[in-house]
Short mmCIF file of N, CA and C in Angstrom, two decimals:
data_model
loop_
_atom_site.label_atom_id
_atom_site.label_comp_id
_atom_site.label_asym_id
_atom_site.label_seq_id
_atom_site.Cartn_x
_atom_site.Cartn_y
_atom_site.Cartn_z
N UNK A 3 114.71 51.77 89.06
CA UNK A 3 114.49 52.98 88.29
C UNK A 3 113.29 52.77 87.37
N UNK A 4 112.31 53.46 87.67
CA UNK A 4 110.97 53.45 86.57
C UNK A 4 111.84 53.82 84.83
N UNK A 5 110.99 52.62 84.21
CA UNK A 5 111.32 52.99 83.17
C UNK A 5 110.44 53.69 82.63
N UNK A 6 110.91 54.64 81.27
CA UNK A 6 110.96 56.22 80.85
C UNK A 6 109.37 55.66 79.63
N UNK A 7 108.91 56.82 79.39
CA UNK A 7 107.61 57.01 78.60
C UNK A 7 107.75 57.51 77.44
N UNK A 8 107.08 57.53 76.50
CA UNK A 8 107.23 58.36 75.55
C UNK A 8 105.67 57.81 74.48
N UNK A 9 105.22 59.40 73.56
CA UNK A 9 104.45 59.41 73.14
C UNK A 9 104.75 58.71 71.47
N UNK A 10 103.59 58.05 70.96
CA UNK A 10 103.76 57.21 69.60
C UNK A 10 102.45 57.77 69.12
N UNK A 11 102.48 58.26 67.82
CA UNK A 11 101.04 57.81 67.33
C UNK A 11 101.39 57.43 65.64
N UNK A 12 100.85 56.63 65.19
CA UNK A 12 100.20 56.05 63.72
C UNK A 12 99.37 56.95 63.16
N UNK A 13 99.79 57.38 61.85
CA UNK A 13 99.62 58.44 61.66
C UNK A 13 98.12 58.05 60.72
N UNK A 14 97.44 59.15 60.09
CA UNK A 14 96.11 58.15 59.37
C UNK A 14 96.59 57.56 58.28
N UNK A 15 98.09 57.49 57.79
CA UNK A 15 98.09 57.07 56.22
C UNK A 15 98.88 55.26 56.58
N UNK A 16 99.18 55.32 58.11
CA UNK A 16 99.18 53.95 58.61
C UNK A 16 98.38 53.13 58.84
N UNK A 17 97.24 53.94 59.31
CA UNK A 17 95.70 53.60 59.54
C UNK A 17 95.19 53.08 58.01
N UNK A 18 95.16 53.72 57.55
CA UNK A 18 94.99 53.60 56.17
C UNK A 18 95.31 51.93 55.50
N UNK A 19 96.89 52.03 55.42
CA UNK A 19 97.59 50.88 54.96
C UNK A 19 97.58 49.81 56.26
N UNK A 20 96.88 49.65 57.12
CA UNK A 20 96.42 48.57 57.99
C UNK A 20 98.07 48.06 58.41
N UNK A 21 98.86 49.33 59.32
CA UNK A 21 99.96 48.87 59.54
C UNK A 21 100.21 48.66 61.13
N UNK A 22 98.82 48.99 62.38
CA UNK A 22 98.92 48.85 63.10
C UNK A 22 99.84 47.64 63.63
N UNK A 23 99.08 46.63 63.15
CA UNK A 23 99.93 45.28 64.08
C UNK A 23 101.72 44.88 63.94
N UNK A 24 101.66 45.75 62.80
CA UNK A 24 103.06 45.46 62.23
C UNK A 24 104.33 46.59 62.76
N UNK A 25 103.42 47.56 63.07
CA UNK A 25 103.65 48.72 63.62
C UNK A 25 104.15 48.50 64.99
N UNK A 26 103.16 47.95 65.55
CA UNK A 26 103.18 47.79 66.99
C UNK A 26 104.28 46.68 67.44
N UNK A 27 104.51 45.63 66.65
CA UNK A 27 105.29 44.66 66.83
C UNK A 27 106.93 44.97 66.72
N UNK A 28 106.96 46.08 65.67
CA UNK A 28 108.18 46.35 65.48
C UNK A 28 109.07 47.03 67.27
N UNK A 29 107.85 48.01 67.66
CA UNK A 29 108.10 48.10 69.31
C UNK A 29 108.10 47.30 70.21
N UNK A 30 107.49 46.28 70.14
CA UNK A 30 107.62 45.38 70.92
C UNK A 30 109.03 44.80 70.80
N UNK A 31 109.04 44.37 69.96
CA UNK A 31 110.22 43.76 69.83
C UNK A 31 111.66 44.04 69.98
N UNK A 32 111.77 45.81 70.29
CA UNK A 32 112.86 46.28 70.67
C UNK A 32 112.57 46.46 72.21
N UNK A 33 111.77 45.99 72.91
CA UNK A 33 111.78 46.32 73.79
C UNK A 33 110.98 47.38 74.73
N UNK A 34 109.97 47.93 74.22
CA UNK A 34 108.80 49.14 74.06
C UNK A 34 107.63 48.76 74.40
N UNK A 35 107.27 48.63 75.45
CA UNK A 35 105.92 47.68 75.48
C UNK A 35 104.40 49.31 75.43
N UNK A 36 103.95 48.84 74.76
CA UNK A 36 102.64 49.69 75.01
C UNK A 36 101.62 49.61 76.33
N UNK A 37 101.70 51.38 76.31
CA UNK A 37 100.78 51.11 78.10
C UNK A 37 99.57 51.67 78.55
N UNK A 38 99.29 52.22 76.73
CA UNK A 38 98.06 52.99 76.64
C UNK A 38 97.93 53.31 75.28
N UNK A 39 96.49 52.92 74.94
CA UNK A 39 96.43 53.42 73.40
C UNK A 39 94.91 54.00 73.38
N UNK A 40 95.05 54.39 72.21
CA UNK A 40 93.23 55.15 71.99
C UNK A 40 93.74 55.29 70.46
N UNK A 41 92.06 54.61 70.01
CA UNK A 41 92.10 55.69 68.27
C UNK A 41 91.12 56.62 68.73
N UNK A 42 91.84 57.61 67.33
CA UNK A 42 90.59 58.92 67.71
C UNK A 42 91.01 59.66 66.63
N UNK A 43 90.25 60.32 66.06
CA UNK A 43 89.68 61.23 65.02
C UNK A 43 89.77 62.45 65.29
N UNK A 44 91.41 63.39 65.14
CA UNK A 44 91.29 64.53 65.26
C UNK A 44 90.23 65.94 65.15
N UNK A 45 89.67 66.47 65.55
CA UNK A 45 89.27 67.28 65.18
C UNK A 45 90.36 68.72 64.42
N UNK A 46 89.92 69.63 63.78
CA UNK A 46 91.08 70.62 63.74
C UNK A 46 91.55 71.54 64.35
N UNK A 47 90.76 71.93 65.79
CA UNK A 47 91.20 72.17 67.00
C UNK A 47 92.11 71.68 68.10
N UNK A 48 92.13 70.16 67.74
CA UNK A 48 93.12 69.34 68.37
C UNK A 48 93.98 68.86 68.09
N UNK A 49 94.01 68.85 66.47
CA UNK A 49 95.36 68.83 65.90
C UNK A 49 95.87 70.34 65.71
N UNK A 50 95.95 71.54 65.62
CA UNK A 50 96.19 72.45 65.99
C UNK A 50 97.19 72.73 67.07
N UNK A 51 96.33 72.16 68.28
CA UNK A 51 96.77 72.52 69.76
C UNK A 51 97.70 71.61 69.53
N UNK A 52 98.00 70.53 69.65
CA UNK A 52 98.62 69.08 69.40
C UNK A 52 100.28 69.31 69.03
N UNK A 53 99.82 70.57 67.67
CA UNK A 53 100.86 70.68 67.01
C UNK A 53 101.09 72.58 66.74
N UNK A 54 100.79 72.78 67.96
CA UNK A 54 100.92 74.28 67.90
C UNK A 54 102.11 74.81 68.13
N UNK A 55 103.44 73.86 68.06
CA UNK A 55 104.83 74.10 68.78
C UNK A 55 104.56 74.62 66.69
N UNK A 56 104.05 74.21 65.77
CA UNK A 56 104.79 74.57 64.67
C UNK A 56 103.67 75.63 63.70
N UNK A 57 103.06 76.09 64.57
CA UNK A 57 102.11 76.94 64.46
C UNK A 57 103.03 78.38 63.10
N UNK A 58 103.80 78.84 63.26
CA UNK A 58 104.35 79.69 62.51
C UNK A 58 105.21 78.87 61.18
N UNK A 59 104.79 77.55 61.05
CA UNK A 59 105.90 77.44 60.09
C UNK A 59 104.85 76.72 58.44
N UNK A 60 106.00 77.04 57.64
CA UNK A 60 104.93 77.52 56.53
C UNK A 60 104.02 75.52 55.88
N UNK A 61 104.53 74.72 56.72
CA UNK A 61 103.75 73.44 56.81
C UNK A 61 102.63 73.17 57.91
N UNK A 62 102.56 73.89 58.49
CA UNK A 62 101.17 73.92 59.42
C UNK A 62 100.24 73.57 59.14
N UNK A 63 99.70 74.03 58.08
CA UNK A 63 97.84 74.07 57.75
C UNK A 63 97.88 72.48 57.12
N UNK A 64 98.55 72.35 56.04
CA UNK A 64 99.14 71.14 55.69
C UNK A 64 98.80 69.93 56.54
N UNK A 65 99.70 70.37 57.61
CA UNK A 65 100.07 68.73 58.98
C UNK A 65 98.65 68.75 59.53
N UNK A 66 97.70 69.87 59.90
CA UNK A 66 97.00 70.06 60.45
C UNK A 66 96.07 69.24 59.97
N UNK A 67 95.96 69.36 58.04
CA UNK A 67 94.77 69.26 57.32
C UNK A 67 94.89 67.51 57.27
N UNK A 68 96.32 67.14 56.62
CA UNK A 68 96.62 65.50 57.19
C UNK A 68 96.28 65.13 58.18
N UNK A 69 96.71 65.55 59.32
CA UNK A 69 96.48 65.00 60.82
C UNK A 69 94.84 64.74 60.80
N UNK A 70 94.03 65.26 60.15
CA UNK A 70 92.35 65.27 60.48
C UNK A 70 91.72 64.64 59.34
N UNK A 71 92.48 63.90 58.52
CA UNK A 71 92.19 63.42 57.51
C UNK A 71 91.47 61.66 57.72
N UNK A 72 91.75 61.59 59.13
CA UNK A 72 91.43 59.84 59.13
C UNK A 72 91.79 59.66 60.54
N UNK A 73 91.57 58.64 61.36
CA UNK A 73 91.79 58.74 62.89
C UNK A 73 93.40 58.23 62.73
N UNK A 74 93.66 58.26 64.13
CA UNK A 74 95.34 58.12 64.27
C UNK A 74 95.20 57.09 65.10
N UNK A 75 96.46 55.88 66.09
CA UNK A 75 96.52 55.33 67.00
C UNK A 75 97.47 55.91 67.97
N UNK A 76 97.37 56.56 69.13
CA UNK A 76 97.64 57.50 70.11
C UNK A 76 98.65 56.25 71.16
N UNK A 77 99.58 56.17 71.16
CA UNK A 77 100.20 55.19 72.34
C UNK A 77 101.04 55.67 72.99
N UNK A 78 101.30 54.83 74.13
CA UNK A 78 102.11 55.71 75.27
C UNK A 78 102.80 54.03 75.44
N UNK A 79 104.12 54.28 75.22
CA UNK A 79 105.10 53.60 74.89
C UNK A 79 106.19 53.66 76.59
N UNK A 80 106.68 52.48 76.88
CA UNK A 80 107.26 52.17 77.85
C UNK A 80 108.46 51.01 77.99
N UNK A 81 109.72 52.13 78.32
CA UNK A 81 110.80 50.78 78.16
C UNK A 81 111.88 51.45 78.44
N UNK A 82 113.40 51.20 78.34
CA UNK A 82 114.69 51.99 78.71
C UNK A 82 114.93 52.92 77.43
N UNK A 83 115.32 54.05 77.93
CA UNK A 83 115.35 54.73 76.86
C UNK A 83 114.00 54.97 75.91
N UNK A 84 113.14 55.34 76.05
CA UNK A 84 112.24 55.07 75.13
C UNK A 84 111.83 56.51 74.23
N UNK A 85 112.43 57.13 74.90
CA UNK A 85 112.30 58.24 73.60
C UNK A 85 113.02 58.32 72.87
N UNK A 86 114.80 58.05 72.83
CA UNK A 86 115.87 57.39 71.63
C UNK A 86 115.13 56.75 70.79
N UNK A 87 114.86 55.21 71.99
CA UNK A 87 114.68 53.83 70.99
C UNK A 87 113.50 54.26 69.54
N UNK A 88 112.78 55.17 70.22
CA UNK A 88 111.24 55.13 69.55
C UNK A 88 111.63 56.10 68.45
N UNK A 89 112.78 56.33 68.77
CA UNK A 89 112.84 57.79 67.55
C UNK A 89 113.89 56.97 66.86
N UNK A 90 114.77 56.38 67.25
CA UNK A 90 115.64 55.35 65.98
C UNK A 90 114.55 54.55 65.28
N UNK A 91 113.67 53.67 66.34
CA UNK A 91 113.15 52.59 65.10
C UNK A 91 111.91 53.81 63.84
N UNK A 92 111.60 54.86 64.69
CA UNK A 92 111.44 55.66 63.46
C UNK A 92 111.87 55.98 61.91
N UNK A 93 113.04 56.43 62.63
CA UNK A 93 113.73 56.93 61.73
C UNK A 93 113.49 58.53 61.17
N UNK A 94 114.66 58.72 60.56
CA UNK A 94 114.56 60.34 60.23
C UNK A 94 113.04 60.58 59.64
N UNK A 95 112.88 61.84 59.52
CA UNK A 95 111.25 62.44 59.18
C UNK A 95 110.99 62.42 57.74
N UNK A 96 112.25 62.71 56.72
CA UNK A 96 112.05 62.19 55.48
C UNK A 96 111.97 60.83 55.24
N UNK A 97 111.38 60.00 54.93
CA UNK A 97 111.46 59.01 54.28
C UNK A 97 112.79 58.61 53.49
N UNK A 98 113.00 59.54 53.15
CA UNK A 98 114.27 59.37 52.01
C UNK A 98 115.58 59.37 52.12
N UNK A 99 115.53 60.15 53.75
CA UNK A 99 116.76 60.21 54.51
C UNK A 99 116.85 58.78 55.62
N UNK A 100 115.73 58.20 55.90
CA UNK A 100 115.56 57.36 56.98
C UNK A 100 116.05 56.02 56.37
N UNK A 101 116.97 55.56 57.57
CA UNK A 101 117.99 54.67 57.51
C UNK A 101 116.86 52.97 57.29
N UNK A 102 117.88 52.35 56.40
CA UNK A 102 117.18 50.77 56.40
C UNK A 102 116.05 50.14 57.44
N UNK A 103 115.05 49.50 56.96
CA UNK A 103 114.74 48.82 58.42
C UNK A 103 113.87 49.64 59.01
N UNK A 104 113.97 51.06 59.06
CA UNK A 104 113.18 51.93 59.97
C UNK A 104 111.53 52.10 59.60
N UNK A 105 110.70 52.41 60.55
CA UNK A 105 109.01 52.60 59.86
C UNK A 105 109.31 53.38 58.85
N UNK A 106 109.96 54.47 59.02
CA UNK A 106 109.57 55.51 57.83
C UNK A 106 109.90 54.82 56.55
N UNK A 107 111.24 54.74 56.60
CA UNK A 107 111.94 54.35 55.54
C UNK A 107 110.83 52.77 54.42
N UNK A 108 110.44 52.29 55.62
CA UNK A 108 109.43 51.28 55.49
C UNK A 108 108.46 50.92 54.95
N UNK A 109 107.48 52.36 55.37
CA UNK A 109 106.38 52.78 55.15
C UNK A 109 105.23 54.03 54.91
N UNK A 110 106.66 55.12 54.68
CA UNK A 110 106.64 56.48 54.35
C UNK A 110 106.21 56.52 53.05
N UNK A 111 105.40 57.70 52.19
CA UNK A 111 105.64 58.08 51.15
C UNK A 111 105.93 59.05 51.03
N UNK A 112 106.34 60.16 52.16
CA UNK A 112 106.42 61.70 51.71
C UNK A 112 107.00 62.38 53.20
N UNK A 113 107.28 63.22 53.22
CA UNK A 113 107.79 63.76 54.48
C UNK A 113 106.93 64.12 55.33
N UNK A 114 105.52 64.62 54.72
CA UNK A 114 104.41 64.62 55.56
C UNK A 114 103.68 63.32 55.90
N UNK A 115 103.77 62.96 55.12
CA UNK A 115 102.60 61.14 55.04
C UNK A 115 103.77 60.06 55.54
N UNK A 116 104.47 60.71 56.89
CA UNK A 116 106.05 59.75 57.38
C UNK A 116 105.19 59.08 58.09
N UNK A 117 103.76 58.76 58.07
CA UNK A 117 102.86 57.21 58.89
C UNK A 117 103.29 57.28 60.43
N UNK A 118 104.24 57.59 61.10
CA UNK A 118 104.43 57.46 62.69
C UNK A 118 105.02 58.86 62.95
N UNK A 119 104.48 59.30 64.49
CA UNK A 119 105.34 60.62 65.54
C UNK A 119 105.46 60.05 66.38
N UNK A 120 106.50 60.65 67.04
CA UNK A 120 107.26 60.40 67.88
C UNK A 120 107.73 61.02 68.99
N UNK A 121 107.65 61.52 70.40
CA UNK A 121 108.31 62.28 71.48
C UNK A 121 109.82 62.99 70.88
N UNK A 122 110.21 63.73 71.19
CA UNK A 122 111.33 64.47 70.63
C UNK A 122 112.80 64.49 72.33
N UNK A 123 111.68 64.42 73.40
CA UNK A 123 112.52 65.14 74.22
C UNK A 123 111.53 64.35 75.77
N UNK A 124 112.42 63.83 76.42
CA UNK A 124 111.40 63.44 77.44
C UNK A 124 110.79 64.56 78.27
N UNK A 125 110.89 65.55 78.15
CA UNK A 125 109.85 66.54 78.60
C UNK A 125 108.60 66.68 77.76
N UNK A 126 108.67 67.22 76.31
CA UNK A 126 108.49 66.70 75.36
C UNK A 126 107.12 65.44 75.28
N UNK A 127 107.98 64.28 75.59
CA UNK A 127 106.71 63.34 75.73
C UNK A 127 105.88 63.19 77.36
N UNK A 128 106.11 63.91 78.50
CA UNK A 128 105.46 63.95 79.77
C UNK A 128 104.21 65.13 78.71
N UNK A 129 104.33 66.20 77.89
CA UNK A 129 103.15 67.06 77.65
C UNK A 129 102.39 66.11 76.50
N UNK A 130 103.14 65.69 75.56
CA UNK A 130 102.21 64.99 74.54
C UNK A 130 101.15 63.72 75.04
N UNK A 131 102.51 63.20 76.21
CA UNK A 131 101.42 61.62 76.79
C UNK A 131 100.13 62.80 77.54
N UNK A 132 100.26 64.10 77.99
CA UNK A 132 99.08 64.08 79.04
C UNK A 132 98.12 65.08 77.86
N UNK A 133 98.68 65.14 76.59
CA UNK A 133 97.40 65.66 75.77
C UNK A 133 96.01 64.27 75.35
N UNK A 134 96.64 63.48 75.37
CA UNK A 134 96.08 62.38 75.22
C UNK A 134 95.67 61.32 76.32
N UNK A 135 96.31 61.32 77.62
CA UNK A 135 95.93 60.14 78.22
C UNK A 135 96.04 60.96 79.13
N UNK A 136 95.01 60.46 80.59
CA UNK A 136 94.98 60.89 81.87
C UNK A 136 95.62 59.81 82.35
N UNK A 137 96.09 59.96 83.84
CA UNK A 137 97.04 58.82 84.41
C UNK A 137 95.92 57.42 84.53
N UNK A 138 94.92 57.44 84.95
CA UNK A 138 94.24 56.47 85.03
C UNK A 138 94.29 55.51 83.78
N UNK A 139 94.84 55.87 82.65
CA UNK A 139 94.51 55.11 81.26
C UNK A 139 95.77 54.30 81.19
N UNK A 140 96.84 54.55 81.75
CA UNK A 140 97.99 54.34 81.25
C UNK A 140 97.85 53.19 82.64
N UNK A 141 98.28 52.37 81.89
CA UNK A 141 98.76 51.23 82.49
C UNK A 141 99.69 49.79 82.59
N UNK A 142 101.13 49.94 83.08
CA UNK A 142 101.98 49.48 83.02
C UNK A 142 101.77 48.24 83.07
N UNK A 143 102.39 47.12 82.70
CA UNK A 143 102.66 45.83 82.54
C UNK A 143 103.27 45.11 83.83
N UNK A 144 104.88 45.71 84.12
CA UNK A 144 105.36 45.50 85.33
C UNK A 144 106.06 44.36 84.96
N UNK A 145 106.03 43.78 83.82
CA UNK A 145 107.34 42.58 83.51
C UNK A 145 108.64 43.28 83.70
N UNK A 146 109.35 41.87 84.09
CA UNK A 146 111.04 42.35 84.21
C UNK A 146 111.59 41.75 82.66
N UNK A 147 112.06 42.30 82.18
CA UNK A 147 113.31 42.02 80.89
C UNK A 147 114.08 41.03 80.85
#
Protein backbone atom coordinates (compact mmCIF):
# COMPACT_ATOMS: atom_id res chain seq x y z
CA UNK A 1 0.00 0.00 0.00
CA UNK A 2 1.63 3.42 -1.08
CA UNK A 3 2.05 5.39 1.73
CA UNK A 4 -0.31 8.60 2.07
CA UNK A 5 1.00 12.43 1.36
CA UNK A 6 0.28 15.35 2.86
CA UNK A 7 1.07 19.09 2.53
CA UNK A 8 3.52 20.99 5.39
CA UNK A 9 4.64 24.40 5.15
CA UNK A 10 6.82 26.65 7.81
CA UNK A 11 5.27 29.43 8.12
CA UNK A 12 7.56 32.93 7.71
CA UNK A 13 7.60 33.51 11.55
CA UNK A 14 9.46 29.88 11.56
CA UNK A 15 11.58 31.09 8.89
CA UNK A 16 12.19 33.84 10.86
CA UNK A 17 13.14 32.02 14.24
CA UNK A 18 15.51 29.60 12.14
CA UNK A 19 13.23 26.61 13.09
CA UNK A 20 13.57 24.72 9.92
CA UNK A 21 15.96 21.93 11.04
CA UNK A 22 14.23 21.49 14.22
CA UNK A 23 11.09 21.58 12.47
CA UNK A 24 11.89 19.11 10.10
CA UNK A 25 13.38 16.66 12.56
CA UNK A 26 10.48 16.66 14.72
CA UNK A 27 8.81 14.79 11.33
CA UNK A 28 11.25 12.79 10.81
CA UNK A 29 11.26 11.34 13.73
CA UNK A 30 7.66 10.32 13.89
CA UNK A 31 8.01 8.80 10.98
CA UNK A 32 7.25 11.53 8.01
CA UNK A 33 9.94 11.58 5.73
CA UNK A 34 10.06 14.66 3.38
CA UNK A 35 9.68 14.19 -0.45
CA UNK A 36 9.68 17.58 -1.70
CA UNK A 37 10.42 20.95 -0.52
CA UNK A 38 10.80 24.53 -2.06
CA UNK A 39 11.20 27.99 -0.27
CA UNK A 40 9.36 30.64 -1.88
CA UNK A 41 8.10 34.02 -1.29
CA UNK A 42 4.44 34.35 -1.60
CA UNK A 43 3.24 36.75 -3.71
CA UNK A 44 -0.44 38.13 -2.71
CA UNK A 45 -2.03 36.46 -5.50
CA UNK A 46 -0.79 33.19 -4.34
CA UNK A 47 -1.40 33.40 -1.03
CA UNK A 48 -4.90 34.41 -1.82
CA UNK A 49 -5.52 31.48 -4.19
CA UNK A 50 -3.62 29.19 -1.63
CA UNK A 51 -6.01 30.25 0.90
CA UNK A 52 -9.12 31.14 -0.92
CA UNK A 53 -11.15 28.19 0.89
CA UNK A 54 -11.25 31.27 3.66
CA UNK A 55 -11.77 33.98 1.37
CA UNK A 56 -15.15 35.23 3.20
CA UNK A 57 -13.95 35.05 6.64
CA UNK A 58 -13.25 38.12 8.57
CA UNK A 59 -9.22 36.86 9.03
CA UNK A 60 -8.39 36.73 5.42
CA UNK A 61 -6.60 39.88 4.53
CA UNK A 62 -4.71 39.31 7.80
CA UNK A 63 -3.42 35.44 6.83
CA UNK A 64 -2.96 36.76 3.45
CA UNK A 65 -0.87 39.88 4.60
CA UNK A 66 1.27 37.30 7.10
CA UNK A 67 1.53 34.64 4.58
CA UNK A 68 3.57 37.37 2.21
CA UNK A 69 5.40 38.74 4.87
CA UNK A 70 8.70 36.51 4.46
CA UNK A 71 9.18 33.22 2.35
CA UNK A 72 7.68 29.95 3.75
CA UNK A 73 9.20 26.17 3.47
CA UNK A 74 6.56 24.30 1.19
CA UNK A 75 6.96 20.28 1.94
CA UNK A 76 5.30 17.36 0.83
CA UNK A 77 5.47 15.00 3.65
CA UNK A 78 5.30 11.08 3.33
CA UNK A 79 4.52 8.23 5.74
CA UNK A 80 1.36 6.12 7.31
CA UNK A 81 -1.18 8.20 8.12
CA UNK A 82 0.35 11.34 7.34
CA UNK A 83 -2.24 13.73 7.39
CA UNK A 84 -3.33 12.68 11.27
CA UNK A 85 0.33 12.28 12.21
CA UNK A 86 1.20 15.82 10.70
CA UNK A 87 -1.76 17.43 12.20
CA UNK A 88 -1.13 15.87 15.87
CA UNK A 89 2.59 16.73 15.91
CA UNK A 90 1.06 20.18 15.00
CA UNK A 91 -1.13 20.60 17.20
CA UNK A 92 -4.34 22.63 17.63
CA UNK A 93 -4.23 26.17 15.64
CA UNK A 94 -4.21 28.17 18.87
CA UNK A 95 -1.15 27.99 20.44
CA UNK A 96 -2.82 28.10 23.66
CA UNK A 97 -5.05 25.28 23.10
CA UNK A 98 -2.17 23.03 21.58
CA UNK A 99 -1.27 20.11 23.59
CA UNK A 100 2.51 19.67 25.21
CA UNK A 101 5.33 18.84 22.94
CA UNK A 102 3.46 20.00 19.82
CA UNK A 103 5.18 22.76 17.12
CA UNK A 104 2.58 25.10 17.94
CA UNK A 105 2.41 24.84 21.42
CA UNK A 106 6.35 25.00 20.96
CA UNK A 107 6.77 27.64 18.83
CA UNK A 108 3.59 29.63 18.31
CA UNK A 109 3.00 33.12 19.44
CA UNK A 110 -0.50 33.83 18.29
CA UNK A 111 -3.15 32.00 16.45
CA UNK A 112 -2.11 33.57 13.32
CA UNK A 113 1.82 33.47 13.77
CA UNK A 114 0.96 29.27 14.67
CA UNK A 115 4.72 28.96 12.50
CA UNK A 116 3.41 25.52 10.66
CA UNK A 117 0.07 24.37 8.10
CA UNK A 118 -0.94 21.55 7.67
CA UNK A 119 -3.32 19.24 5.11
CA UNK A 120 -6.73 19.03 6.81
CA UNK A 121 -8.18 16.13 4.74
CA UNK A 122 -6.37 13.81 2.33
CA UNK A 123 -8.20 15.22 -0.50
CA UNK A 124 -7.38 18.33 0.94
CA UNK A 125 -3.62 17.65 0.72
CA UNK A 126 -3.73 15.83 -3.14
CA UNK A 127 -4.93 19.97 -4.08
CA UNK A 128 -2.49 21.79 -1.73
CA UNK A 129 0.62 19.24 -2.69
CA UNK A 130 -0.32 20.08 -6.55
CA UNK A 131 -0.51 24.00 -5.78
CA UNK A 132 2.98 23.73 -5.07
CA UNK A 133 4.74 20.77 -6.55
CA UNK A 134 4.39 19.11 -10.01
CA UNK A 135 4.84 15.26 -9.86
CA UNK A 136 8.28 15.44 -11.21
CA UNK A 137 9.53 17.32 -7.89
CA UNK A 138 8.28 15.00 -5.50
CA UNK A 139 10.38 12.35 -4.87
CA UNK A 140 10.07 9.37 -2.68
CA UNK A 141 12.79 7.75 -0.69
CA UNK A 142 11.41 4.12 -0.92
CA UNK A 143 12.91 2.99 2.58
CA UNK A 144 11.04 0.27 4.42
CA UNK A 145 10.31 1.12 8.29
Amino acid sequence: MPAERTLSLIKPDGLEKGLIGQIVARFEHAGLKPVAMTLVHLSQAQAEGFYAVHRERPFFQSLVQFMTSGPILAMVLEGEDAVAKNREIMGATDPAKAAAGTLRRDFATSIEKNTVHGSDSRENAAIEIAYFFGQLEIHPYGWKK
